[in-house]
Amino acid sequence: SGNAASAIAELQSAIQLAPNEPGFHQELAQAYKLARQPAEAAKELKVYDDLQKKRQPVADSTSKEDKNP
């Protein structure tokens, strides 16, 4: 769990720099699972899911706008 603790610290730092990056929250959830912190893992998975839901429509509309000059 020493590796998990180190990963948790690094991912928390990454999230401070890019809080809306879903991948960081997903990886942090996995690190919490490895560290046997299921409540924290569940919180991060919820953040990940919420960000994915928000990101999908925005990505679709942005890509359409980018194609039109």
Coordinates of N, CA and C in Angstrom, one line a residue:
S1 N 0.8 -1.2 0.0 CA 0.0 0.0 0.0 C 0.9 1.2 0.0
G2 N 2.2 1.1 0.1 CA 3.1 2.3 0.0 C 3.0 2.9 -1.4
N3 N 3.0 2.0 -2.4 CA 2.8 2.5 -3.8 C 1.5 3.1 -4.0
A4 N 0.4 2.6 -3.4 CA -0.9 3.2 -3.5 C -0.9 4.6 -2.8
A5 N -0.3 4.7 -1.7 CA -0.2 6.0 -1.0 C 0.5 7.0 -1.8
S6 N 1.6 6.6 -2.5 CA 2.4 7.5 -3.3 C 1.6 7.9 -4.5
A7 N 0.9 6.9 -5.1 CA 0.0 7.2 -6.3 C -1.1 8.2 -5.9
I8 N -1.7 8.0 -4.7 CA -2.8 8.9 -4.3 C -2.3 10.3 -4.2
A9 N -1.1 10.5 -3.6 CA -0.5 11.8 -3.4 C -0.3 12.5 -4.8
E10 N 0.3 11.7 -5.7 CA 0.6 12.3 -7.0 C -0.7 12.6 -7.8
L11 N -1.7 11.7 -7.7 CA -3.0 12.0 -8.4 C -3.7 13.2 -7.8
Q12 N -3.6 13.3 -6.5 CA -4.3 14.5 -5.8 C -3.7 15.8 -6.3
S13 N -2.3 15.7 -6.5 CA -1.6 16.9 -7.0 C -2.1 17.2 -8.5
A14 N -2.2 16.1 -9.3 CA -2.6 16.3 -10.7 C -4.0 16.8 -10.7
I15 N -4.9 16.4 -9.8 CA -6.3 16.9 -9.8 C -6.3 18.3 -9.4
Q16 N -5.4 18.8 -8.6 CA -5.4 20.2 -8.2 C -5.1 21.0 -9.5
L17 N -4.2 20.5 -10.3 CA -3.8 21.2 -11.6 C -4.9 21.1 -12.7
A18 N -5.6 20.0 -12.7 CA -6.6 19.7 -13.8 C -7.8 19.0 -13.2
P19 N -8.6 19.8 -12.4 CA -9.7 19.1 -11.7 C -10.8 18.6 -12.6
N20 N -10.9 19.0 -13.8 CA -11.9 18.5 -14.7 C -11.5 17.4 -15.7
E21 N -10.3 16.8 -15.4 CA -9.8 15.7 -16.2 C -10.3 14.4 -15.6
P22 N -11.3 13.8 -16.2 CA -11.9 12.6 -15.6 C -10.9 11.4 -15.4
G23 N -9.9 11.3 -16.2 CA -9.0 10.2 -16.1 C -8.2 10.2 -14.8
F24 N -7.9 11.4 -14.3 CA -7.2 11.4 -13.0 C -8.1 10.9 -11.9
H25 N -9.4 11.3 -11.9 CA -10.3 10.8 -10.9 C -10.5 9.3 -10.9
Q26 N -10.6 8.7 -12.1 CA -10.7 7.3 -12.3 C -9.4 6.6 -11.7
E27 N -8.3 7.1 -12.1 CA -7.0 6.5 -11.5 C -7.0 6.6 -10.0
L28 N -7.4 7.8 -9.5 CA -7.4 8.0 -8.0 C -8.3 7.0 -7.4
A29 N -9.4 6.7 -8.0 CA -10.4 5.7 -7.4 C -9.7 4.4 -7.3
Q30 N -9.0 4.0 -8.4 CA -8.3 2.7 -8.4 C -7.2 2.7 -7.3
A31 N -6.5 3.8 -7.1 CA -5.5 3.8 -6.1 C -6.1 3.7 -4.7
Y32 N -7.3 4.3 -4.5 CA -8.0 4.2 -3.2 C -8.4 2.8 -3.0
K33 N -8.8 2.1 -4.0 CA -9.2 0.7 -3.9 C -8.0 -0.1 -3.4
L34 N -6.9 0.1 -4.0 CA -5.7 -0.6 -3.7 C -5.3 -0.3 -2.2
A35 N -5.6 0.9 -1.8 CA -5.2 1.3 -0.4 C -6.3 0.9 0.6
R36 N -7.3 0.2 0.1 CA -8.4 -0.3 0.9 C -9.2 0.9 1.6
Q37 N -9.5 1.9 0.7 CA -10.3 3.0 1.1 C -11.5 3.1 0.2
P38 N -12.4 2.2 0.4 CA -13.6 2.1 -0.6 C -14.5 3.3 -0.6
A39 N -14.6 4.0 0.5 CA -15.5 5.2 0.5 C -14.8 6.3 -0.3
E40 N -13.5 6.5 -0.2 CA -12.9 7.5 -1.0 C -12.9 7.1 -2.5
A41 N -12.7 5.8 -2.8 CA -12.8 5.3 -4.2 C -14.2 5.6 -4.8
A42 N -15.2 5.4 -4.0 CA -16.6 5.6 -4.5 C -16.8 7.1 -4.8
K43 N -16.3 8.0 -3.9 CA -16.4 9.4 -4.2 C -15.7 9.8 -5.5
E44 N -14.5 9.3 -5.7 CA -13.8 9.6 -7.0 C -14.5 9.1 -8.2
L45 N -15.0 7.9 -8.1 CA -15.8 7.3 -9.2 C -17.0 8.2 -9.5
K46 N -17.6 8.7 -8.5 CA -18.8 9.6 -8.8 C -18.3 10.8 -9.5
V47 N -17.2 11.4 -9.1 CA -16.7 12.6 -9.7 C -16.4 12.3 -11.2
Y48 N -15.7 11.1 -11.4 CA -15.4 10.7 -12.7 C -16.6 10.6 -13.6
D49 N -17.7 9.9 -13.1 CA -18.9 9.7 -13.8 C -19.6 11.1 -14.2
D50 N -19.6 12.0 -13.2 CA -20.2 13.3 -13.4 C -19.4 14.1 -14.5
L51 N -18.1 14.0 -14.5 CA -17.3 14.7 -15.5 C -17.5 14.1 -16.8
Q52 N -17.6 12.8 -16.9 CA -17.8 12.1 -18.2 C -19.1 12.6 -18.8
K53 N -20.2 12.6 -18.0 CA -21.5 13.1 -18.5 C -21.5 14.5 -18.9
K54 N -20.8 15.4 -18.2 CA -20.7 16.8 -18.6 C -19.8 16.9 -19.9
R55 N -18.8 16.1 -20.0 CA -17.8 16.3 -21.1 C -18.4 15.8 -22.4
Q56 N -19.2 14.8 -22.4 CA -19.7 14.2 -23.7 C -20.4 15.2 -24.6
P57 N -21.5 15.8 -24.1 CA -22.2 16.8 -25.0 C -21.3 17.9 -25.4
V58 N -20.4 18.4 -24.5 CA -19.6 19.5 -24.9 C -18.6 19.1 -26.0
A59 N -18.1 17.9 -25.9 CA -17.1 17.4 -26.9 C -17.8 17.3 -28.3
D60 N -19.1 16.9 -28.3 CA -19.8 16.7 -29.5 C -20.1 18.1 -30.2
S61 N -20.6 19.0 -29.4 CA -20.9 20.4 -30.0 C -19.6 21.1 -30.4
T62 N -18.5 20.9 -29.7 CA -17.3 21.6 -30.0 C -16.7 21.0 -31.3
S63 N -16.8 19.7 -31.5 CA -16.2 19.1 -32.7 C -17.0 19.5 -33.9
K64 N -18.3 19.7 -33.8 CA -19.1 20.2 -34.9 C -18.7 21.6 -35.3
E65 N -18.5 22.4 -34.2 CA -18.2 23.8 -34.5 C -16.8 23.9 -35.1
D66 N -15.9 23.1 -34.8 CA -14.5 23.1 -35.3 C -14.5 22.8 -36.8
K67 N -15.5 22.0 -37.2 CA -15.5 21.6 -38.7 C -16.0 22.7 -39.6
N68 N -16.8 23.6 -39.0 CA -17.3 24.7 -39.8 C -16.4 25.9 -39.8
P69 N -16.0 26.4 -40.9 CA -15.1 27.6 -40.9 C -15.8 28.8 -40.4

